[in-house]
PDB file of C-alpha atoms in Angstrom:
ATOM      1  CA  UNK A 260     253.172 -36.386  77.874  1.00 69.00           C
ATOM      2  CA  UNK A 261     249.455 -36.706  77.229  1.00 69.00           C
ATOM      3  CA  UNK A 262     249.207 -39.354  79.935  1.00 75.00           C
ATOM      4  CA  UNK A 263     250.957 -37.054  82.437  1.00 78.00           C
ATOM      5  CA  UNK A 264     248.517 -34.226  81.705  1.00 77.00           C
ATOM      6  CA  UNK A 265     245.651 -36.598  82.386  1.00 78.00           C
ATOM      7  CA  UNK A 266     247.172 -37.717  85.700  1.00 84.00           C
ATOM      8  CA  UNK A 267     247.827 -34.115  86.785  1.00 87.00           C
ATOM      9  CA  UNK A 268     244.201 -33.230  85.932  1.00 85.00           C
ATOM     10  CA  UNK A 269     242.959 -36.192  87.990  1.00 88.00           C
ATOM     11  CA  UNK A 270     245.150 -35.171  90.968  1.00 89.00           C
ATOM     12  CA  UNK A 271     243.847 -31.602  90.724  1.00 90.00           C
ATOM     13  CA  UNK A 272     240.266 -32.879  90.652  1.00 91.00           C
ATOM     14  CA  UNK A 273     240.862 -35.094  93.698  1.00 93.00           C
ATOM     15  CA  UNK A 274     242.487 -32.176  95.556  1.00 94.00           C
ATOM     16  CA  UNK A 275     239.448 -29.983  94.822  1.00 94.00           C
ATOM     17  CA  UNK A 276     237.107 -32.749  96.002  1.00 94.00           C
ATOM     18  CA  UNK A 277     239.125 -33.220  99.208  1.00 95.00           C
ATOM     19  CA  UNK A 278     239.031 -29.456  99.888  1.00 95.00           C
ATOM     20  CA  UNK A 279     235.252 -29.417  99.400  1.00 95.00           C
ATOM     21  CA  UNK A 280     234.903 -32.419 101.729  1.00 96.00           C
ATOM     22  CA  UNK A 281     237.007 -30.673 104.398  1.00 96.00           C
ATOM     23  CA  UNK A 282     234.904 -27.516 104.093  1.00 96.00           C
ATOM     24  CA  UNK A 283     231.730 -29.596 104.409  1.00 96.00           C
ATOM     25  CA  UNK A 284     233.102 -31.380 107.490  1.00 96.00           C
ATOM     26  CA  UNK A 285     233.998 -28.023 109.106  1.00 96.00           C
ATOM     27  CA  UNK A 286     230.520 -26.661 108.366  1.00 96.00           C
ATOM     28  CA  UNK A 287     228.902 -29.777 109.825  1.00 96.00           C
ATOM     29  CA  UNK A 288     231.059 -29.404 112.958  1.00 95.00           C
ATOM     30  CA  UNK A 289     229.957 -25.780 113.388  1.00 95.00           C
ATOM     31  CA  UNK A 290     226.306 -26.687 112.754  1.00 95.00           C
ATOM     32  CA  UNK A 291     226.480 -29.507 115.291  1.00 95.00           C
ATOM     33  CA  UNK A 292     227.859 -27.099 117.903  1.00 94.00           C
ATOM     34  CA  UNK A 293     225.111 -24.547 117.242  1.00 94.00           C
ATOM     35  CA  UNK A 294     222.411 -27.221 117.369  1.00 93.00           C
ATOM     36  CA  UNK A 295     223.814 -28.482 120.685  1.00 91.00           C
ATOM     37  CA  UNK A 296     223.711 -24.959 122.151  1.00 91.00           C
ATOM     38  CA  UNK A 297     220.119 -24.489 120.970  1.00 88.00           C
ATOM     39  CA  UNK A 298     219.095 -27.811 122.500  1.00 86.00           C
ATOM     40  CA  UNK A 299     220.603 -26.712 125.823  1.00 87.00           C
ATOM     41  CA  UNK A 300     218.747 -23.387 125.730  1.00 87.00           C
ATOM     42  CA  UNK A 301     215.425 -24.744 124.534  1.00 84.00           C
ATOM     43  CA  UNK A 302     213.448 -26.770 127.037  1.00 85.00           C
ATOM     44  CA  UNK A 303     210.685 -28.821 125.339  1.00 85.00           C
ATOM     45  CA  UNK A 304     208.440 -28.703 128.428  1.00 88.00           C
ATOM     46  CA  UNK A 305     208.711 -24.905 128.571  1.00 87.00           C
ATOM     47  CA  UNK A 306     207.951 -24.632 124.862  1.00 88.00           C
ATOM     48  CA  UNK A 307     204.891 -26.874 125.338  1.00 91.00           C
ATOM     49  CA  UNK A 308     203.691 -24.618 128.193  1.00 92.00           C
ATOM     50  CA  UNK A 309     204.193 -21.516 126.052  1.00 92.00           C
ATOM     51  CA  UNK A 310     202.252 -23.073 123.179  1.00 93.00           C
ATOM     52  CA  UNK A 311     199.404 -24.125 125.511  1.00 95.00           C
ATOM     53  CA  UNK A 312     199.278 -20.595 126.930  1.00 94.00           C
ATOM     54  CA  UNK A 313     199.154 -19.153 123.421  1.00 95.00           C
ATOM     55  CA  UNK A 314     196.335 -21.513 122.472  1.00 95.00           C
ATOM     56  CA  UNK A 315     194.379 -20.619 125.623  1.00 94.00           C
ATOM     57  CA  UNK A 316     194.785 -16.856 125.108  1.00 93.00           C
ATOM     58  CA  UNK A 317     193.879 -17.174 121.444  1.00 92.00           C
ATOM     59  CA  UNK A 318     190.670 -19.003 122.389  1.00 92.00           C
ATOM     60  CA  UNK A 319     189.848 -16.275 124.946  1.00 92.00           C
ATOM     61  CA  UNK A 320     190.392 -13.615 122.305  1.00 92.00           C
ATOM     62  CA  UNK A 321     188.112 -15.454 119.871  1.00 91.00           C
ATOM     63  CA  UNK A 322     185.370 -15.745 122.501  1.00 92.00           C
ATOM     64  CA  UNK A 323     185.696 -12.072 123.438  1.00 90.00           C
ATOM     65  CA  UNK A 324     185.466 -11.097 119.768  1.00 89.00           C
ATOM     66  CA  UNK A 325     182.352 -13.201 119.290  1.00 90.00           C
ATOM     67  CA  UNK A 326     180.756 -11.698 122.398  1.00 90.00           C
ATOM     68  CA  UNK A 327     181.517  -8.184 121.134  1.00 88.00           C
ATOM     69  CA  UNK A 328     180.052  -8.993 117.722  1.00 86.00           C
ATOM     70  CA  UNK A 329     176.905 -10.441 119.311  1.00 84.00           C
ATOM     71  CA  UNK A 330     176.533  -7.377 121.530  1.00 84.00           C
ATOM     72  CA  UNK A 331     176.981  -4.990 118.602  1.00 81.00           C
ATOM     73  CA  UNK A 332     174.568  -6.995 116.471  1.00 77.00           C
ATOM     74  CA  UNK A 333     172.006  -6.897 119.279  1.00 77.00           C
ATOM     75  CA  UNK A 334     172.491  -3.163 119.835  1.00 74.00           C
ATOM     76  CA  UNK A 335     172.610  -2.085 116.192  1.00 73.00           C
ATOM     77  CA  UNK A 336     170.342  -4.712 114.705  1.00 66.00           C
ATOM     78  CA  UNK A 337     167.165  -3.369 116.267  1.00 60.00           C
ATOM     79  CA  UNK A 338     165.026  -3.119 113.120  1.00 57.00           C
ATOM     80  CA  UNK A 339     161.900  -2.479 115.215  1.00 62.00           C
ATOM     81  CA  UNK A 340     163.258   0.902 116.328  1.00 68.00           C
ATOM     82  CA  UNK A 341     164.064   1.863 112.742  1.00 72.00           C
ATOM     83  CA  UNK A 342     160.626   0.830 111.519  1.00 76.00           C
ATOM     84  CA  UNK A 343     158.968   2.725 114.366  1.00 79.00           C
ATOM     85  CA  UNK A 344     160.965   5.885 113.656  1.00 79.00           C
ATOM     86  CA  UNK A 345     160.109   5.661 109.935  1.00 80.00           C
ATOM     87  CA  UNK A 346     156.407   5.310 110.805  1.00 82.00           C
ATOM     88  CA  UNK A 347     156.545   8.359 113.101  1.00 84.00           C
ATOM     89  CA  UNK A 348     158.394  10.409 110.480  1.00 80.00           C
ATOM     90  CA  UNK A 349     155.874   9.444 107.779  1.00 80.00           C
ATOM     91  CA  UNK A 350     152.972  10.268 110.116  1.00 81.00           C
ATOM     92  CA  UNK A 351     154.400  13.736 110.860  1.00 80.00           C
ATOM     93  CA  UNK A 352     155.092  14.396 107.181  1.00 77.00           C
ATOM     94  CA  UNK A 353     151.565  13.246 106.264  1.00 77.00           C
ATOM     95  CA  UNK A 354     150.127  15.607 108.868  1.00 76.00           C
ATOM     96  CA  UNK A 355     151.904  18.596 107.344  1.00 75.00           C
ATOM     97  CA  UNK A 356     150.971  17.536 103.826  1.00 67.00           C
ATOM     98  CA  UNK A 357     154.250  16.262 102.405  1.00 64.00           C
ATOM     99  CA  UNK A 358     154.107  13.071 100.406  1.00 62.00           C
ATOM    100  CA  UNK A 359     157.552  11.540 100.628  1.00 57.00           C
ATOM    101  CA  UNK A 360     157.094   8.157  98.991  1.00 58.00           C
ATOM    102  CA  UNK A 361     155.743   9.357  95.665  1.00 61.00           C
ATOM    103  CA  UNK A 362     158.366  12.038  95.225  1.00 63.00           C
ATOM    104  CA  UNK A 363     161.248   9.856  96.416  1.00 61.00           C
ATOM    105  CA  UNK A 364     160.372   7.107  93.942  1.00 62.00           C
ATOM    106  CA  UNK A 365     160.482   9.535  91.020  1.00 65.00           C
ATOM    107  CA  UNK A 366     163.664  11.293  92.182  1.00 66.00           C
ATOM    108  CA  UNK A 367     166.819  10.371  90.232  1.00 66.00           C
ATOM    109  CA  UNK A 368     169.349   8.217  92.053  1.00 65.00           C
ATOM    110  CA  UNK A 369     172.799   9.541  92.863  1.00 61.00           C
ATOM    111  CA  UNK A 370     175.322   8.621  90.206  1.00 55.00           C
ATOM    112  CA  UNK A 371     172.715   8.140  87.477  1.00 53.00           C
ATOM    113  CA  UNK A 372     173.016   9.987  84.207  1.00 52.00           C
ATOM    114  CA  UNK A 373     169.489  11.421  84.497  1.00 49.00           C
ATOM    115  CA  UNK A 374     170.635  13.561  87.410  1.00 49.00           C
ATOM    116  CA  UNK A 375     172.686  15.744  85.085  1.00 50.00           C
ATOM    117  CA  UNK A 376     169.768  16.411  82.772  1.00 50.00           C
ATOM    118  CA  UNK A 377     169.556  16.293  78.994  1.00 50.00           C
ATOM    119  CA  UNK A 378     171.252  19.638  78.298  1.00 48.00           C
ATOM    120  CA  UNK A 379     174.431  18.794  80.164  1.00 45.00           C
ATOM    121  CA  UNK A 380     177.227  16.726  78.698  1.00 46.00           C
ATOM    122  CA  UNK A 381     179.292  15.251  81.527  1.00 50.00           C
ATOM    123  CA  UNK A 382     182.998  15.908  81.462  1.00 53.00           C
ATOM    124  CA  UNK A 383     182.981  17.858  78.198  1.00 60.00           C
ATOM    125  CA  UNK A 384     182.474  21.365  79.661  1.00 73.00           C
ATOM    126  CA  UNK A 385     181.633  23.222  82.846  1.00 78.00           C
ATOM    127  CA  UNK A 386     177.922  23.913  83.453  1.00 80.00           C
ATOM    128  CA  UNK A 387     176.718  27.342  82.413  1.00 86.00           C
ATOM    129  CA  UNK A 388     174.270  29.563  84.270  1.00 86.00           C
ATOM    130  CA  UNK A 389     171.522  28.351  81.941  1.00 88.00           C
ATOM    131  CA  UNK A 390     172.345  24.712  82.800  1.00 87.00           C
ATOM    132  CA  UNK A 391     172.174  25.475  86.512  1.00 87.00           C
ATOM    133  CA  UNK A 392     168.877  27.358  86.146  1.00 88.00           C
ATOM    134  CA  UNK A 393     167.384  24.460  84.151  1.00 89.00           C
ATOM    135  CA  UNK A 394     168.533  21.974  86.800  1.00 87.00           C
ATOM    136  CA  UNK A 395     166.989  24.105  89.589  1.00 87.00           C
ATOM    137  CA  UNK A 396     163.730  24.274  87.636  1.00 88.00           C
ATOM    138  CA  UNK A 397     163.655  20.457  87.268  1.00 86.00           C
ATOM    139  CA  UNK A 398     164.342  20.059  90.991  1.00 85.00           C
ATOM    140  CA  UNK A 399     161.563  22.466  91.906  1.00 84.00           C
ATOM    141  CA  UNK A 400     159.123  20.431  89.788  1.00 84.00           C
ATOM    142  CA  UNK A 401     159.819  17.343  91.869  1.00 78.00           C
TER     143      UNK A 401
END
């Protein structure tokens, strides 16, 4: 009886293996058909032409981008104009008696804690009228 159970188990295992092999063969048949259809639709020479066209257009786009960057750099990179305008502005301000450099160097930078002043505690409370008046007084002294 034990020997029969073993033989029945072996037959069942072989049947399962044969079913899996048949399913694999059917899948391979379907895949072969699909691959054949794709090979008929896809022409290697046409694909090569498409890829060459893509490469050519990509190179044109790269060259156009570089030309645009060079043009923008040439147009916006004129440091001589900026220096000249700063000189003119400083000359005009000097003529009317405003010293920009000295006051700008001592002015607090944006985002620094010295901008808020010593009497203000950031984030802990809203500024009072006295805080605002003190800040205006410090600004007027600059």
